[in-house]
Amino acid sequence: MEILIVEDEKKIADSLKKGLGELSYEVNVAYDGTMGEKMFAQQKYDLVILDINLPGINGIELCKIIRQQNKSVPVLMLTTFGSVPDKVEGFDAGADDYMVKPFSFDELIVRIRALLRRSQQENLPVGNLLQLADLEMNLDTKQVTRSGIVIPLTAKEFLLLEYLLRNKRRVVSRADIGEHVWNIDFDTNTNTIDVYINYLRKKIDKNFDPKLIHTQVGFGYIMKEHD
């Protein structure tokens, strides 16, 4: 996941970048609103963390600019002001969530995950048939085929493949898989996910081309047609 932080307090910005980086997020930092606007225009981000009091372009105006360019990217605003009118101004500018400084890093992570999860759900494919190349998953009949050949899967393998297909061409981390396919308290330090990924590879990739399940070293897994 690509996150843009626009925060003029360098200590806070660098601390957030370090903490989020340790959780496998890709983080870029802008220390003023003008640079934040340029960076957002140059790259696609999955989430923006935006301080309100910024030199150059302030956070409220930058949020409005972001919304003109992208209606759906989640924006989390940070501010030292926590009054109702201040929050209303932030939400009216297009923010999705609002945190008052000082804040807990753990709470920030919960907010980030909730915003990213909601954003992903809004962009998931709908319908009862999921497809990638010659692989098809019918959600009504619970049948998976590749090149017309029926591939039997266990219930957990089916759920894992469904999650990967719903997020095709997007890297999903082991933590994402653990939360969505197992449960929020799943211990990602075990090798269970890797074992099930290997089960799927043997069933849907071993005897077929192109290979569809790819490892993104250091980040997780992605379903796509080509390396």
PDB file of C-alpha atoms in Angstrom:
ATOM      1  CA  MET A   1       0.000   0.000   0.000  1.00  0.00           C
ATOM      2  CA  GLU A   2       1.322   3.431  -0.975  1.00  0.00           C
ATOM      3  CA  ILE A   3       0.790   6.179   1.628  1.00  0.00           C
ATOM      4  CA  LEU A   4       1.517   9.886   1.260  1.00  0.00           C
ATOM      5  CA  ILE A   5       2.189  11.831   4.469  1.00  0.00           C
ATOM      6  CA  VAL A   6       1.988  15.633   4.243  1.00  0.00           C
ATOM      7  CA  GLU A   7       3.262  16.940   7.569  1.00  0.00           C
ATOM      8  CA  ASP A   8       5.496  19.944   8.261  1.00  0.00           C
ATOM      9  CA  GLU A   9       6.644  18.755  11.702  1.00  0.00           C
ATOM     10  CA  LYS A  10       9.646  16.714  10.578  1.00  0.00           C
ATOM     11  CA  LYS A  11       9.922  14.704  13.790  1.00  0.00           C
ATOM     12  CA  ILE A  12       6.306  13.535  13.511  1.00  0.00           C
ATOM     13  CA  ALA A  13       6.523  12.878   9.763  1.00  0.00           C
ATOM     14  CA  ASP A  14       9.739  10.875  10.026  1.00  0.00           C
ATOM     15  CA  SER A  15       8.429   8.909  13.008  1.00  0.00           C
ATOM     16  CA  LEU A  16       5.253   7.987  11.099  1.00  0.00           C
ATOM     17  CA  LYS A  17       7.251   7.010   8.026  1.00  0.00           C
ATOM     18  CA  LYS A  18       9.492   4.748  10.093  1.00  0.00           C
ATOM     19  CA  GLY A  19       6.589   3.120  11.976  1.00  0.00           C
ATOM     20  CA  LEU A  20       4.472   2.550   8.877  1.00  0.00           C
ATOM     21  CA  GLY A  21       7.482   1.301   6.934  1.00  0.00           C
ATOM     22  CA  GLU A  22       8.047  -1.358   9.589  1.00  0.00           C
ATOM     23  CA  LEU A  23       4.496  -2.530   8.890  1.00  0.00           C
ATOM     24  CA  SER A  24       5.335  -2.951   5.168  1.00  0.00           C
ATOM     25  CA  TYR A  25       3.603   0.210   3.944  1.00  0.00           C
ATOM     26  CA  GLU A  26       5.375   2.208   1.238  1.00  0.00           C
ATOM     27  CA  VAL A  27       5.532   5.781   2.551  1.00  0.00           C
ATOM     28  CA  ASN A  28       6.463   9.083   0.909  1.00  0.00           C
ATOM     29  CA  VAL A  29       6.671  12.326   2.892  1.00  0.00           C
ATOM     30  CA  ALA A  30       6.090  15.942   1.886  1.00  0.00           C
ATOM     31  CA  TYR A  31       6.945  18.636   4.436  1.00  0.00           C
ATOM     32  CA  ASP A  32       4.709  21.345   2.955  1.00  0.00           C
ATOM     33  CA  GLY A  33       1.434  21.581   1.071  1.00  0.00           C
ATOM     34  CA  THR A  34       2.976  22.644  -2.236  1.00  0.00           C
ATOM     35  CA  MET A  35       5.264  19.617  -2.339  1.00  0.00           C
ATOM     36  CA  GLY A  36       2.353  17.442  -1.219  1.00  0.00           C
ATOM     37  CA  GLU A  37       0.271  18.619  -4.163  1.00  0.00           C
ATOM     38  CA  LYS A  38       3.089  17.851  -6.612  1.00  0.00           C
ATOM     39  CA  MET A  39       3.752  14.395  -5.175  1.00  0.00           C
ATOM     40  CA  PHE A  40       0.062  13.457  -5.219  1.00  0.00           C
ATOM     41  CA  ALA A  41      -0.213  14.537  -8.872  1.00  0.00           C
ATOM     42  CA  GLN A  42       2.811  12.439  -9.849  1.00  0.00           C
ATOM     43  CA  GLN A  43       1.919   9.120  -8.216  1.00  0.00           C
ATOM     44  CA  LYS A  44      -1.084   6.989  -7.310  1.00  0.00           C
ATOM     45  CA  TYR A  45      -1.567   6.611  -3.544  1.00  0.00           C
ATOM     46  CA  ASP A  46      -3.843   4.316  -1.556  1.00  0.00           C
ATOM     47  CA  LEU A  47      -4.161   6.759   1.365  1.00  0.00           C
ATOM     48  CA  VAL A  48      -3.144  10.311   2.309  1.00  0.00           C
ATOM     49  CA  ILE A  49      -2.309  11.436   5.846  1.00  0.00           C
ATOM     50  CA  LEU A  50      -2.662  15.202   5.825  1.00  0.00           C
ATOM     51  CA  ASP A  51      -1.850  17.837   8.448  1.00  0.00           C
ATOM     52  CA  ILE A  52      -4.095  20.904   8.407  1.00  0.00           C
ATOM     53  CA  ASN A  53      -1.544  23.573   9.335  1.00  0.00           C
ATOM     54  CA  LEU A  54       0.902  23.413   6.446  1.00  0.00           C
ATOM     55  CA  PRO A  55       3.191  26.007   4.871  1.00  0.00           C
ATOM     56  CA  GLY A  56       2.501  26.745   1.221  1.00  0.00           C
ATOM     57  CA  ILE A  57      -0.931  25.232   0.618  1.00  0.00           C
ATOM     58  CA  ASN A  58      -2.759  24.514   3.870  1.00  0.00           C
ATOM     59  CA  GLY A  59      -4.290  21.113   4.550  1.00  0.00           C
ATOM     60  CA  ILE A  60      -7.893  22.184   3.948  1.00  0.00           C
ATOM     61  CA  GLU A  61      -7.091  23.569   0.504  1.00  0.00           C
ATOM     62  CA  LEU A  62      -4.861  20.621  -0.337  1.00  0.00           C
ATOM     63  CA  CYS A  63      -7.640  18.211   0.620  1.00  0.00           C
ATOM     64  CA  LYS A  64      -9.982  20.017  -1.763  1.00  0.00           C
ATOM     65  CA  ILE A  65      -7.371  19.771  -4.544  1.00  0.00           C
ATOM     66  CA  ILE A  66      -6.916  16.046  -3.849  1.00  0.00           C
ATOM     67  CA  ARG A  67     -10.672  15.532  -4.021  1.00  0.00           C
ATOM     68  CA  GLN A  68     -10.826  17.283  -7.390  1.00  0.00           C
ATOM     69  CA  GLN A  69      -8.240  14.829  -8.729  1.00  0.00           C
ATOM     70  CA  ASN A  70      -9.408  11.689  -6.939  1.00  0.00           C
ATOM     71  CA  LYS A  71     -12.867  11.239  -5.415  1.00  0.00           C
ATOM     72  CA  SER A  72     -12.141   7.960  -3.649  1.00  0.00           C
ATOM     73  CA  VAL A  73      -8.633   7.982  -2.122  1.00  0.00           C
ATOM     74  CA  PRO A  74      -8.978   7.948   1.692  1.00  0.00           C
ATOM     75  CA  VAL A  75      -7.746  11.114   3.423  1.00  0.00           C
ATOM     76  CA  LEU A  76      -6.931  11.103   7.137  1.00  0.00           C
ATOM     77  CA  MET A  77      -6.457  14.574   8.602  1.00  0.00           C
ATOM     78  CA  LEU A  78      -4.167  15.392  11.513  1.00  0.00           C
ATOM     79  CA  THR A  79      -4.506  18.587  13.527  1.00  0.00           C
ATOM     80  CA  THR A  80      -3.940  20.207  16.895  1.00  0.00           C
ATOM     81  CA  PHE A  81      -7.463  21.628  16.729  1.00  0.00           C
ATOM     82  CA  GLY A  82     -10.231  19.333  17.920  1.00  0.00           C
ATOM     83  CA  SER A  83     -13.282  21.570  18.069  1.00  0.00           C
ATOM     84  CA  VAL A  84     -16.446  20.591  16.229  1.00  0.00           C
ATOM     85  CA  PRO A  85     -16.205  23.504  13.731  1.00  0.00           C
ATOM     86  CA  ASP A  86     -12.623  22.491  12.886  1.00  0.00           C
ATOM     87  CA  LYS A  87     -13.679  18.904  12.279  1.00  0.00           C
ATOM     88  CA  VAL A  88     -16.640  19.997  10.178  1.00  0.00           C
ATOM     89  CA  GLU A  89     -14.329  22.126   8.044  1.00  0.00           C
ATOM     90  CA  GLY A  90     -12.049  19.137   7.487  1.00  0.00           C
ATOM     91  CA  PHE A  91     -14.897  16.798   6.571  1.00  0.00           C
ATOM     92  CA  ASP A  92     -16.448  19.420   4.301  1.00  0.00           C
ATOM     93  CA  ALA A  93     -13.123  19.661   2.457  1.00  0.00           C
ATOM     94  CA  GLY A  94     -13.342  15.936   1.725  1.00  0.00           C
ATOM     95  CA  ALA A  95     -11.526  14.228   4.615  1.00  0.00           C
ATOM     96  CA  ASP A  96     -12.629  10.704   5.554  1.00  0.00           C
ATOM     97  CA  ASP A  97     -11.305  10.703   9.108  1.00  0.00           C
ATOM     98  CA  TYR A  98      -9.818  13.101  11.626  1.00  0.00           C
ATOM     99  CA  MET A  99      -7.252  12.665  14.420  1.00  0.00           C
ATOM    100  CA  VAL A 100      -6.234  15.261  16.998  1.00  0.00           C
ATOM    101  CA  LYS A 101      -2.580  15.554  18.036  1.00  0.00           C
ATOM    102  CA  PRO A 102      -1.108  14.049  20.138  1.00  0.00           C
ATOM    103  CA  PHE A 103      -2.446  10.638  19.157  1.00  0.00           C
ATOM    104  CA  SER A 104      -1.590   6.988  19.736  1.00  0.00           C
ATOM    105  CA  PHE A 105       0.282   5.289  16.887  1.00  0.00           C
ATOM    106  CA  ASP A 106      -1.720   2.115  17.557  1.00  0.00           C
ATOM    107  CA  GLU A 107      -4.980   4.039  17.093  1.00  0.00           C
ATOM    108  CA  LEU A 108      -3.623   5.580  13.899  1.00  0.00           C
ATOM    109  CA  ILE A 109      -2.904   2.099  12.528  1.00  0.00           C
ATOM    110  CA  VAL A 110      -6.461   0.976  13.352  1.00  0.00           C
ATOM    111  CA  ARG A 111      -7.855   4.034  11.531  1.00  0.00           C
ATOM    112  CA  ILE A 112      -5.574   3.463   8.528  1.00  0.00           C
ATOM    113  CA  ARG A 113      -6.551  -0.202   8.239  1.00  0.00           C
ATOM    114  CA  ALA A 114     -10.241   0.667   8.484  1.00  0.00           C
ATOM    115  CA  LEU A 115      -9.960   3.313   5.757  1.00  0.00           C
ATOM    116  CA  LEU A 116      -7.965   1.034   3.447  1.00  0.00           C
ATOM    117  CA  ARG A 117     -10.343  -1.861   4.044  1.00  0.00           C
ATOM    118  CA  ARG A 118     -13.351   0.302   3.233  1.00  0.00           C
ATOM    119  CA  SER A 119     -11.635   1.677   0.134  1.00  0.00           C
ATOM    120  CA  GLN A 120     -10.796  -1.834  -1.085  1.00  0.00           C
ATOM    121  CA  GLN A 121     -14.342  -3.045  -0.503  1.00  0.00           C
ATOM    122  CA  GLU A 122     -15.733  -0.147  -2.524  1.00  0.00           C
ATOM    123  CA  ASN A 123     -13.487  -1.117  -5.445  1.00  0.00           C
ATOM    124  CA  LEU A 124     -13.923  -4.877  -5.323  1.00  0.00           C
ATOM    125  CA  PRO A 125     -15.506  -6.567  -8.308  1.00  0.00           C
ATOM    126  CA  VAL A 126     -19.139  -7.490  -7.802  1.00  0.00           C
ATOM    127  CA  GLY A 127     -21.059 -10.431  -9.181  1.00  0.00           C
ATOM    128  CA  ASN A 128     -20.939 -14.185  -8.829  1.00  0.00           C
ATOM    129  CA  LEU A 129     -18.101 -14.932 -11.251  1.00  0.00           C
ATOM    130  CA  LEU A 130     -14.480 -13.969 -10.582  1.00  0.00           C
ATOM    131  CA  GLN A 131     -11.976 -14.365 -13.415  1.00  0.00           C
ATOM    132  CA  LEU A 132      -8.301 -13.991 -14.227  1.00  0.00           C
ATOM    133  CA  ALA A 133      -6.885 -15.298 -17.511  1.00  0.00           C
ATOM    134  CA  ASP A 134      -8.453 -18.776 -17.926  1.00  0.00           C
ATOM    135  CA  LEU A 135      -9.158 -19.183 -14.203  1.00  0.00           C
ATOM    136  CA  GLU A 136     -12.814 -18.876 -13.166  1.00  0.00           C
ATOM    137  CA  MET A 137     -14.435 -18.960  -9.737  1.00  0.00           C
ATOM    138  CA  ASN A 138     -18.212 -19.305  -9.475  1.00  0.00           C
ATOM    139  CA  LEU A 139     -19.346 -18.004  -6.098  1.00  0.00           C
ATOM    140  CA  ASP A 140     -22.810 -19.574  -6.445  1.00  0.00           C
ATOM    141  CA  THR A 141     -21.742 -23.121  -7.239  1.00  0.00           C
ATOM    142  CA  LYS A 142     -18.416 -22.847  -5.323  1.00  0.00           C
ATOM    143  CA  GLN A 143     -16.723 -24.296  -8.401  1.00  0.00           C
ATOM    144  CA  VAL A 144     -13.267 -23.310  -9.643  1.00  0.00           C
ATOM    145  CA  THR A 145     -12.067 -24.136 -13.152  1.00  0.00           C
ATOM    146  CA  ARG A 146      -8.926 -23.468 -15.170  1.00  0.00           C
ATOM    147  CA  SER A 147      -9.008 -23.967 -18.924  1.00  0.00           C
ATOM    148  CA  GLY A 148     -12.365 -25.636 -18.324  1.00  0.00           C
ATOM    149  CA  ILE A 149     -10.892 -28.200 -15.911  1.00  0.00           C
ATOM    150  CA  VAL A 150     -12.613 -28.384 -12.519  1.00  0.00           C
ATOM    151  CA  ILE A 151     -10.172 -27.828  -9.645  1.00  0.00           C
ATOM    152  CA  PRO A 152     -11.316 -29.155  -6.255  1.00  0.00           C
ATOM    153  CA  LEU A 153     -10.470 -26.874  -3.324  1.00  0.00           C
ATOM    154  CA  THR A 154     -10.949 -27.107   0.421  1.00  0.00           C
ATOM    155  CA  ALA A 155     -13.115 -24.439   2.080  1.00  0.00           C
ATOM    156  CA  LYS A 156     -10.072 -22.487   3.288  1.00  0.00           C
ATOM    157  CA  GLU A 157      -8.327 -22.736  -0.092  1.00  0.00           C
ATOM    158  CA  PHE A 158     -11.503 -21.425  -1.721  1.00  0.00           C
ATOM    159  CA  LEU A 159     -11.643 -18.437   0.651  1.00  0.00           C
ATOM    160  CA  LEU A 160      -7.971 -17.662   0.084  1.00  0.00           C
ATOM    161  CA  LEU A 161      -8.327 -17.837  -3.699  1.00  0.00           C
ATOM    162  CA  GLU A 162     -11.467 -15.703  -3.567  1.00  0.00           C
ATOM    163  CA  TYR A 163      -9.617 -13.006  -1.606  1.00  0.00           C
ATOM    164  CA  LEU A 164      -6.683 -13.063  -4.028  1.00  0.00           C
ATOM    165  CA  LEU A 165      -9.009 -12.851  -7.038  1.00  0.00           C
ATOM    166  CA  ARG A 166     -11.025 -10.007  -5.555  1.00  0.00           C
ATOM    167  CA  ASN A 167      -7.740  -8.147  -5.171  1.00  0.00           C
ATOM    168  CA  LYS A 168      -6.162  -9.272  -8.452  1.00  0.00           C
ATOM    169  CA  ARG A 169      -3.231  -7.183  -9.700  1.00  0.00           C
ATOM    170  CA  ARG A 170      -2.892  -5.736  -6.184  1.00  0.00           C
ATOM    171  CA  VAL A 171      -0.233  -6.824  -3.681  1.00  0.00           C
ATOM    172  CA  VAL A 172      -1.766  -8.191  -0.480  1.00  0.00           C
ATOM    173  CA  SER A 173       0.369  -8.678   2.607  1.00  0.00           C
ATOM    174  CA  ARG A 174       0.385 -11.725   4.845  1.00  0.00           C
ATOM    175  CA  ALA A 175      -1.307  -9.542   7.477  1.00  0.00           C
ATOM    176  CA  ASP A 176      -4.081  -8.664   4.997  1.00  0.00           C
ATOM    177  CA  ILE A 177      -4.610 -12.334   4.178  1.00  0.00           C
ATOM    178  CA  GLY A 178      -4.568 -13.342   7.830  1.00  0.00           C
ATOM    179  CA  GLU A 179      -7.158 -10.714   8.745  1.00  0.00           C
ATOM    180  CA  HIS A 180      -9.541 -11.367   5.850  1.00  0.00           C
ATOM    181  CA  VAL A 181      -9.236 -15.124   5.333  1.00  0.00           C
ATOM    182  CA  TRP A 182      -8.609 -16.271   8.881  1.00  0.00           C
ATOM    183  CA  ASN A 183      -9.414 -13.587  11.493  1.00  0.00           C
ATOM    184  CA  ILE A 184      -8.149 -10.279  12.852  1.00  0.00           C
ATOM    185  CA  ASP A 185      -6.129 -12.021  15.603  1.00  0.00           C
ATOM    186  CA  PHE A 186      -4.396 -14.437  13.223  1.00  0.00           C
ATOM    187  CA  ASP A 187      -0.725 -14.987  14.106  1.00  0.00           C
ATOM    188  CA  THR A 188       1.163 -13.976  10.950  1.00  0.00           C
ATOM    189  CA  ASN A 189       4.400 -15.318  12.435  1.00  0.00           C
ATOM    190  CA  THR A 190       3.277 -18.858  11.574  1.00  0.00           C
ATOM    191  CA  ASN A 191       3.854 -20.335   8.104  1.00  0.00           C
ATOM    192  CA  THR A 192       0.176 -21.268   7.644  1.00  0.00           C
ATOM    193  CA  ILE A 193      -0.407 -18.688   4.914  1.00  0.00           C
ATOM    194  CA  ASP A 194       2.675 -19.787   2.966  1.00  0.00           C
ATOM    195  CA  VAL A 195       1.530 -23.407   3.228  1.00  0.00           C
ATOM    196  CA  TYR A 196      -1.909 -22.580   1.811  1.00  0.00           C
ATOM    197  CA  ILE A 197      -0.415 -20.434  -0.950  1.00  0.00           C
ATOM    198  CA  ASN A 198       1.666 -23.456  -1.946  1.00  0.00           C
ATOM    199  CA  TYR A 199      -1.463 -25.652  -1.902  1.00  0.00           C
ATOM    200  CA  LEU A 200      -3.145 -23.248  -4.335  1.00  0.00           C
ATOM    201  CA  ARG A 201      -0.091 -23.024  -6.557  1.00  0.00           C
ATOM    202  CA  LYS A 202       0.028 -26.797  -6.932  1.00  0.00           C
ATOM    203  CA  LYS A 203      -3.644 -26.883  -7.874  1.00  0.00           C
ATOM    204  CA  ILE A 204      -4.116 -23.856 -10.134  1.00  0.00           C
ATOM    205  CA  ASP A 205      -0.601 -23.047 -11.419  1.00  0.00           C
ATOM    206  CA  LYS A 206       1.560 -26.177 -11.518  1.00  0.00           C
ATOM    207  CA  ASN A 207       0.062 -27.661 -14.685  1.00  0.00           C
ATOM    208  CA  PHE A 208      -1.038 -24.420 -16.339  1.00  0.00           C
ATOM    209  CA  ASP A 209       0.369 -21.310 -17.987  1.00  0.00           C
ATOM    210  CA  PRO A 210       0.622 -18.475 -17.358  1.00  0.00           C
ATOM    211  CA  LYS A 211       1.398 -18.709 -13.642  1.00  0.00           C
ATOM    212  CA  LEU A 212      -1.047 -16.533 -11.721  1.00  0.00           C
ATOM    213  CA  ILE A 213       0.115 -16.463  -8.078  1.00  0.00           C
ATOM    214  CA  HIS A 214       3.295 -14.438  -7.628  1.00  0.00           C
ATOM    215  CA  THR A 215       5.395 -13.624  -4.566  1.00  0.00           C
ATOM    216  CA  GLN A 216       6.287  -9.981  -4.032  1.00  0.00           C
ATOM    217  CA  VAL A 217       9.370 -10.429  -1.857  1.00  0.00           C
ATOM    218  CA  GLY A 218       9.109  -8.449   1.362  1.00  0.00           C
ATOM    219  CA  PHE A 219       5.511  -7.421   0.691  1.00  0.00           C
ATOM    220  CA  GLY A 220       3.236 -10.410   0.137  1.00  0.00           C
ATOM    221  CA  TYR A 221       1.446 -11.964  -2.831  1.00  0.00           C
ATOM    222  CA  ILE A 222      -0.254 -10.799  -6.002  1.00  0.00           C
ATOM    223  CA  MET A 223      -2.481 -12.509  -8.585  1.00  0.00           C
ATOM    224  CA  LYS A 224      -1.710 -11.390 -12.105  1.00  0.00           C
ATOM    225  CA  GLU A 225      -1.083 -12.849 -15.536  1.00  0.00           C
ATOM    226  CA  HIS A 226       2.614 -12.022 -15.836  1.00  0.00           C
ATOM    227  CA  ASP A 227       5.678 -11.409 -13.637  1.00  0.00           C
TER     228      ASP A 227
END
